[in-house]
Amino acid sequence: MNKDLYNYIIGIADNSLILGQRLGELCGHGPSLETDIAGTNISLDLFGQVRSYFQYAAQVSGDENATEDTLAFLRIEREYKNVLLVEQPNTDFAYTIVRQFYFDAFHLLFLKALETSKDETLAAIAKKSIKEVSYHWRFSSDWVRRLGDGTEESHTRVLEAVNELWMYTDELFHQTEADKAMIAQGIGVETLALKETYYKMIGDVLEEATLPIPESKYWHKGGKQGIHTEHMGYILSDMQYMQRTYPNMEW
Amino acid sequence: MSKNWPLWEVFVRSKNGLEHRHFGSLRAADAEMAMENARDVYTRRSEGVSIWVVESNNITASNPENNGELFEPAADKVYRHPTFYDLPDEVKHM
């Protein structure tokens, strides 16, 4: 088994898995029918991508019992390698949008780079996902502009979310041992090279949205090492409930 | 004053070559949002290749109370339908 490749795939997939799960929680609870369906659509796009990654990871793992389902539902908290940003709660619509906005900008840049990976499977998954994620970015950045440049209340609330979630953005660019090994082999994405473009992308939208760009340089990290915030356990207990209670159940 | 966003009507072309058909309505603050919402609400199961949205206010509709004078006179004029011609076999799709 190629341990680095396996960990690398899991690292990418878990971001989409946990964000998809967070968005899925809002199904039926969106602020309007239209935004509810939009959020669920994004969630399903992410789960579709996760399936491709996990199928590949299961194959790479060399464990013949591993499947996309065991990877999604039967790992313990420390084995999930998503960034802290995506596990943050749906505090209100502003938080949901800003979390999406911070992630989408990264996700889009990341996939565009992954498309040129030497690993053909990863390159193919990236190519397919780029169209979906381009729309996610369009949706979330559009809403940041609307809320920021909207009413006094929407401005105040989105500004709070922009400031509160800011400290989770830097972790997107952190590199684990697996990341470094994959970058060296021309398989992984050199995330540090994306950083400047990323902050320019979100900065431009925040400016249009009449929102000041946060200046804080205090960053939270740990998710990529499996050290999560207190929210993660609750997400997993929701997400894993069916498989833990009725082992091997199928839909 | 309603707190809801304005209502929009959505027209979707399901395949190239077909006409846009009325699919339903939705609420949105402006045309751009109406387009995104229409994409998410009405084409997520690959129902379409093109979308039109128009604010419902801009549609002038006939009044159902006037149905008598508008439509009933047409009901008994069978000669307005081109059903009395013998079509040659070569003419298809009529």
Coordinates of C-alpha atoms in Angstrom, one line a residue:
Chain A
M1 CA 0.0 0.0 0.0
N2 CA 1.1 3.5 -0.8
K3 CA 0.5 5.1 2.6
D4 CA 1.3 8.7 1.5
L5 CA -1.0 8.5 -1.5
Y6 CA -3.8 7.0 0.7
N7 CA -3.4 9.7 3.3
Y8 CA -3.3 12.3 0.6
I9 CA -6.6 11.2 -1.0
I10 CA -8.3 10.9 2.4
G11 CA -7.1 14.5 3.2
I12 CA -8.8 15.8 0.1
A13 CA -12.0 13.7 0.4
D14 CA -12.6 14.5 4.1
N15 CA -13.0 18.2 3.4
S16 CA -15.8 17.6 1.0
L17 CA -17.3 14.9 3.1
I18 CA -17.6 17.0 6.3
L19 CA -18.7 20.1 4.5
G20 CA -21.3 18.1 2.6
Q21 CA -22.6 16.7 5.8
R22 CA -22.8 20.2 7.4
L23 CA -24.8 21.4 4.4
G24 CA -27.0 18.3 4.5
E25 CA -28.0 19.3 8.0
L26 CA -29.7 22.3 6.5
C27 CA -31.9 20.2 4.2
G28 CA -35.4 21.4 4.8
H29 CA -34.2 24.3 7.1
G30 CA -32.9 26.8 4.5
P31 CA -34.1 30.4 4.8
S32 CA -36.1 30.0 1.6
L33 CA -37.1 27.1 -0.6
E34 CA -34.6 28.3 -3.3
T35 CA -31.6 28.6 -1.0
D36 CA -32.5 25.4 0.7
I37 CA -32.3 23.5 -2.6
A38 CA -29.2 25.3 -3.6
G39 CA -27.4 24.2 -0.4
T40 CA -28.5 20.7 -0.8
N41 CA -27.4 20.6 -4.4
I42 CA -23.9 21.7 -3.3
S43 CA -23.9 19.0 -0.6
L44 CA -24.8 16.4 -3.2
D45 CA -22.1 17.6 -5.6
L46 CA -19.5 17.2 -2.7
F47 CA -20.7 13.7 -1.8
G48 CA -20.4 12.7 -5.5
Q49 CA -16.8 13.8 -5.4
V50 CA -16.2 12.1 -2.1
R51 CA -17.4 8.8 -3.6
S52 CA -14.8 8.9 -6.3
Y53 CA -12.0 9.8 -3.9
F54 CA -13.0 7.0 -1.4
Q55 CA -13.4 4.4 -4.1
Y56 CA -9.9 5.2 -5.2
A57 CA -8.6 5.3 -1.6
A58 CA -10.1 2.0 -0.8
Q59 CA -8.3 0.5 -3.8
V60 CA -5.0 2.1 -2.9
S61 CA -5.3 1.0 0.8
G62 CA -4.7 -2.6 0.0
D63 CA -7.2 -3.6 2.6
E64 CA -9.7 -5.8 0.8
N65 CA -12.4 -5.0 3.3
A66 CA -12.2 -1.2 2.7
T67 CA -14.9 0.3 0.7
E68 CA -16.2 3.9 0.1
D69 CA -18.7 3.2 2.9
T70 CA -16.2 2.0 5.5
L71 CA -14.0 5.0 4.8
A72 CA -17.0 7.4 5.2
F73 CA -18.7 5.8 8.2
L74 CA -16.4 3.6 10.2
R75 CA -13.3 5.7 11.0
I76 CA -12.8 7.3 14.4
E77 CA -12.5 11.0 14.8
R78 CA -8.7 11.2 14.8
E79 CA -8.6 9.4 11.4
Y80 CA -10.6 12.2 9.7
K81 CA -8.2 14.7 8.2
N82 CA -10.5 17.6 7.1
V83 CA -9.6 21.2 7.9
L84 CA -11.3 22.8 10.8
L85 CA -13.1 25.3 8.6
V86 CA -15.5 22.8 7.1
E87 CA -16.6 21.4 10.5
Q88 CA -17.7 24.8 11.8
P89 CA -21.4 24.9 12.6
N90 CA -24.3 26.4 10.6
T91 CA -24.6 29.3 13.1
D92 CA -26.8 31.3 10.7
F93 CA -27.1 31.8 7.0
A94 CA -24.1 34.2 7.0
Y95 CA -21.8 31.7 8.6
T96 CA -23.0 29.0 6.2
I97 CA -22.3 31.2 3.2
V98 CA -18.9 32.5 4.5
R99 CA -17.7 29.0 5.4
Q100 CA -18.6 28.0 1.9
F101 CA -17.0 31.1 0.4
Y102 CA -13.7 30.5 2.2
F103 CA -13.7 26.9 1.2
D104 CA -14.9 27.3 -2.4
A105 CA -12.1 29.7 -3.4
F106 CA -9.5 27.2 -2.1
H107 CA -11.3 24.2 -3.6
L108 CA -11.5 25.8 -7.0
L109 CA -7.8 26.7 -7.1
F110 CA -6.8 23.4 -5.7
L111 CA -8.8 21.4 -8.3
K112 CA -7.4 23.4 -11.1
A113 CA -3.9 22.5 -9.9
L114 CA -4.8 18.9 -9.2
E115 CA -6.0 18.6 -12.8
T116 CA -2.4 18.5 -13.9
S117 CA -1.4 15.8 -11.3
K118 CA 0.7 12.9 -12.5
D119 CA -1.8 10.7 -10.9
E120 CA -4.4 10.1 -13.6
T121 CA -7.3 9.1 -11.3
L122 CA -6.9 12.3 -9.2
A123 CA -6.5 14.4 -12.3
A124 CA -9.7 12.9 -13.7
I125 CA -11.7 13.5 -10.5
A126 CA -10.5 17.1 -10.4
K127 CA -11.4 17.7 -14.0
K128 CA -14.9 16.5 -13.4
S129 CA -15.3 18.4 -10.2
I130 CA -14.1 21.8 -11.5
K131 CA -17.4 22.6 -13.2
E132 CA -19.4 21.9 -10.0
V133 CA -17.1 23.9 -7.8
S134 CA -17.0 26.8 -10.2
Y135 CA -20.8 27.1 -9.6
H136 CA -20.3 26.7 -5.8
W137 CA -17.9 29.7 -5.9
R138 CA -20.3 31.7 -8.0
F139 CA -23.1 31.0 -5.6
S140 CA -21.2 31.7 -2.4
S141 CA -19.3 34.8 -3.6
D142 CA -22.5 36.2 -5.0
W143 CA -24.2 35.8 -1.6
V144 CA -21.3 37.4 0.2
R145 CA -21.7 40.4 -2.0
R146 CA -25.4 40.5 -1.4
L147 CA -25.2 40.2 2.3
G148 CA -22.3 42.6 2.7
D149 CA -23.8 45.2 0.5
G150 CA -27.3 44.5 1.6
T151 CA -29.2 45.8 4.7
E152 CA -27.6 46.9 7.9
E153 CA -28.5 43.7 9.6
S154 CA -27.1 41.4 6.8
H155 CA -23.9 43.5 6.7
T156 CA -23.4 43.2 10.5
R157 CA -24.1 39.4 10.5
V158 CA -21.9 38.6 7.5
L159 CA -19.1 40.7 8.9
E160 CA -19.2 38.7 12.1
A161 CA -19.0 35.5 10.1
V162 CA -16.1 36.8 8.0
N163 CA -14.2 37.8 11.1
E164 CA -15.0 34.6 13.1
L165 CA -14.1 32.1 10.4
W166 CA -11.1 34.0 9.1
M167 CA -8.8 32.2 11.6
Y168 CA -9.5 28.9 9.9
T169 CA -8.4 29.9 6.4
D170 CA -4.6 29.5 6.8
E171 CA -4.9 25.8 7.6
L172 CA -6.1 25.2 4.0
F173 CA -2.5 25.7 2.9
H174 CA -0.8 23.6 5.6
Q175 CA 1.1 20.6 4.4
T176 CA 1.2 17.2 6.1
E177 CA 4.0 14.7 5.6
A178 CA 1.8 13.0 3.0
D179 CA 1.2 16.3 1.3
K180 CA 4.9 17.0 1.1
A181 CA 5.7 13.5 -0.2
M182 CA 3.0 13.8 -2.9
I183 CA 4.1 17.2 -4.0
A184 CA 7.6 15.9 -4.4
Q185 CA 6.3 13.2 -6.7
G186 CA 4.3 15.6 -8.9
I187 CA 1.1 14.1 -7.7
G188 CA 0.1 16.6 -5.0
V189 CA -0.8 20.2 -5.3
E190 CA 1.8 22.8 -4.0
T191 CA -0.7 24.6 -1.9
L192 CA 1.7 27.4 -0.8
A193 CA 1.7 28.6 -4.5
L194 CA -2.0 29.1 -4.3
K195 CA -2.0 31.2 -1.2
E196 CA -1.5 34.7 -2.7
T197 CA -4.2 34.1 -5.4
Y198 CA -6.6 32.8 -2.8
Y199 CA -6.4 35.8 -0.6
K200 CA -6.7 38.1 -3.6
M201 CA -9.8 36.2 -4.8
I202 CA -11.6 36.5 -1.5
G203 CA -10.2 40.0 -0.8
D204 CA -11.7 41.3 -4.1
V205 CA -15.1 39.9 -3.3
L206 CA -15.0 41.3 0.3
E207 CA -14.1 44.7 -1.1
E208 CA -17.1 44.6 -3.5
A209 CA -19.2 43.5 -0.6
T210 CA -18.1 46.6 1.4
L211 CA -16.6 44.3 4.0
P212 CA -13.1 45.1 5.5
I213 CA -10.6 42.3 5.0
P214 CA -9.7 40.9 8.4
E215 CA -6.2 41.7 9.5
S216 CA -5.8 39.0 12.2
K217 CA -2.8 36.7 11.9
Y218 CA -4.0 34.3 14.6
W219 CA -4.6 31.0 12.9
H220 CA -6.3 27.8 14.1
K221 CA -5.0 24.5 12.8
G222 CA -5.0 20.8 13.7
G223 CA -7.7 19.2 11.5
K224 CA -5.3 18.0 8.9
Q225 CA -3.5 16.1 11.8
G226 CA -6.8 14.7 13.0
I227 CA -7.0 17.1 16.0
H228 CA -10.5 18.6 15.6
T229 CA -12.7 21.2 17.3
E230 CA -15.4 20.1 19.7
H231 CA -18.0 20.1 16.8
M232 CA -16.5 17.1 15.1
G233 CA -17.7 14.4 17.5
Y234 CA -21.3 15.6 17.1
I235 CA -21.0 15.5 13.3
L236 CA -19.7 12.0 13.3
S237 CA -22.3 10.7 15.8
D238 CA -25.0 12.0 13.4
M239 CA -23.3 10.8 10.3
Q240 CA -22.2 7.4 11.5
Y241 CA -25.3 6.6 13.5
M242 CA -27.0 4.2 11.0
Q243 CA -23.8 2.2 10.3
R244 CA -22.9 1.9 13.9
T245 CA -26.3 0.9 15.0
Y246 CA -27.1 -1.4 12.1
P247 CA -23.7 -2.7 11.0
N248 CA -23.5 -3.4 7.3
M249 CA -26.9 -2.0 6.5
E250 CA -27.4 -1.0 2.9
W251 CA -29.7 1.6 1.5
Chain B
M1 CA -45.7 45.7 1.7
S2 CA -44.8 42.0 1.2
K3 CA -41.6 40.9 2.9
N4 CA -41.2 38.2 0.2
W5 CA -38.8 38.7 -2.8
P6 CA -40.6 39.3 -6.1
L7 CA -42.0 36.3 -8.0
W8 CA -40.4 35.2 -11.2
E9 CA -41.6 32.8 -13.9
V10 CA -39.1 30.2 -15.2
F11 CA -39.0 28.9 -18.7
V12 CA -36.7 26.0 -19.6
R13 CA -35.6 24.6 -22.9
S14 CA -35.2 20.9 -22.3
K15 CA -33.3 20.1 -25.5
N16 CA -31.8 22.0 -28.3
G17 CA -34.4 22.4 -31.0
L18 CA -37.3 22.5 -28.6
E19 CA -39.0 25.7 -27.4
H20 CA -38.7 27.1 -23.9
R21 CA -41.6 25.8 -21.8
H22 CA -43.0 27.3 -18.6
F23 CA -41.6 25.2 -15.7
G24 CA -42.9 27.1 -12.7
S25 CA -42.1 30.1 -10.6
L26 CA -39.8 31.0 -7.7
R27 CA -38.8 34.0 -5.6
A28 CA -35.6 36.0 -6.1
A29 CA -34.3 39.5 -5.3
D30 CA -33.1 40.2 -8.9
A31 CA -32.6 38.6 -12.2
E32 CA -29.2 37.2 -11.4
M33 CA -30.5 35.5 -8.3
A34 CA -33.6 34.3 -10.2
M35 CA -31.3 32.6 -12.7
E36 CA -29.2 30.8 -10.0
N37 CA -32.4 29.8 -8.2
A38 CA -33.9 28.5 -11.4
R39 CA -30.8 26.5 -12.1
D40 CA -31.0 24.9 -8.7
V41 CA -34.7 24.4 -8.4
Y42 CA -35.7 23.4 -11.9
T43 CA -32.6 21.9 -13.7
R44 CA -30.8 19.9 -11.0
R45 CA -31.9 16.6 -12.6
S46 CA -30.6 17.7 -16.0
E47 CA -34.0 18.9 -17.2
G48 CA -32.6 21.7 -19.3
V49 CA -30.0 23.3 -21.6
S50 CA -31.3 26.9 -21.4
I51 CA -33.2 29.0 -18.9
W52 CA -35.3 32.2 -19.3
V53 CA -36.5 34.0 -16.2
V54 CA -39.0 36.9 -16.2
E55 CA -40.5 38.8 -13.3
S56 CA -44.1 37.8 -13.0
N57 CA -45.2 41.4 -12.8
N58 CA -44.1 41.8 -16.5
I59 CA -46.6 39.3 -17.7
T60 CA -50.0 40.5 -18.7
A61 CA -52.5 37.7 -18.3
S62 CA -56.0 37.2 -19.6
N63 CA -58.7 37.5 -17.0
P64 CA -60.6 34.2 -16.4
E65 CA -63.8 36.1 -16.2
N66 CA -63.5 37.1 -19.8
N67 CA -63.1 33.5 -21.0
G68 CA -66.5 33.5 -22.5
E69 CA -65.9 36.4 -24.9
L70 CA -62.3 35.5 -25.6
F71 CA -62.4 31.8 -26.2
E72 CA -65.9 30.4 -26.6
P73 CA -66.6 31.9 -30.0
A74 CA -63.8 29.7 -31.4
A75 CA -65.4 26.5 -30.1
D76 CA -68.0 26.0 -32.8
K77 CA -66.0 27.0 -35.9
V78 CA -64.7 23.7 -37.0
Y79 CA -63.9 25.2 -40.5
R80 CA -61.0 27.1 -38.9
H81 CA -59.1 23.9 -38.5
P82 CA -57.3 22.7 -41.7
T83 CA -58.8 19.3 -41.5
F84 CA -60.6 19.3 -44.9
Y85 CA -57.5 18.9 -47.1
D86 CA -56.3 15.6 -48.5
L87 CA -52.6 15.6 -47.8
P88 CA -50.2 13.8 -50.2
D89 CA -48.3 10.9 -48.6
E90 CA -45.0 12.7 -49.2
V91 CA -45.9 15.4 -46.7
K92 CA -44.8 14.3 -43.3
H93 CA -45.1 15.7 -39.8
M94 CA -48.4 17.5 -40.2

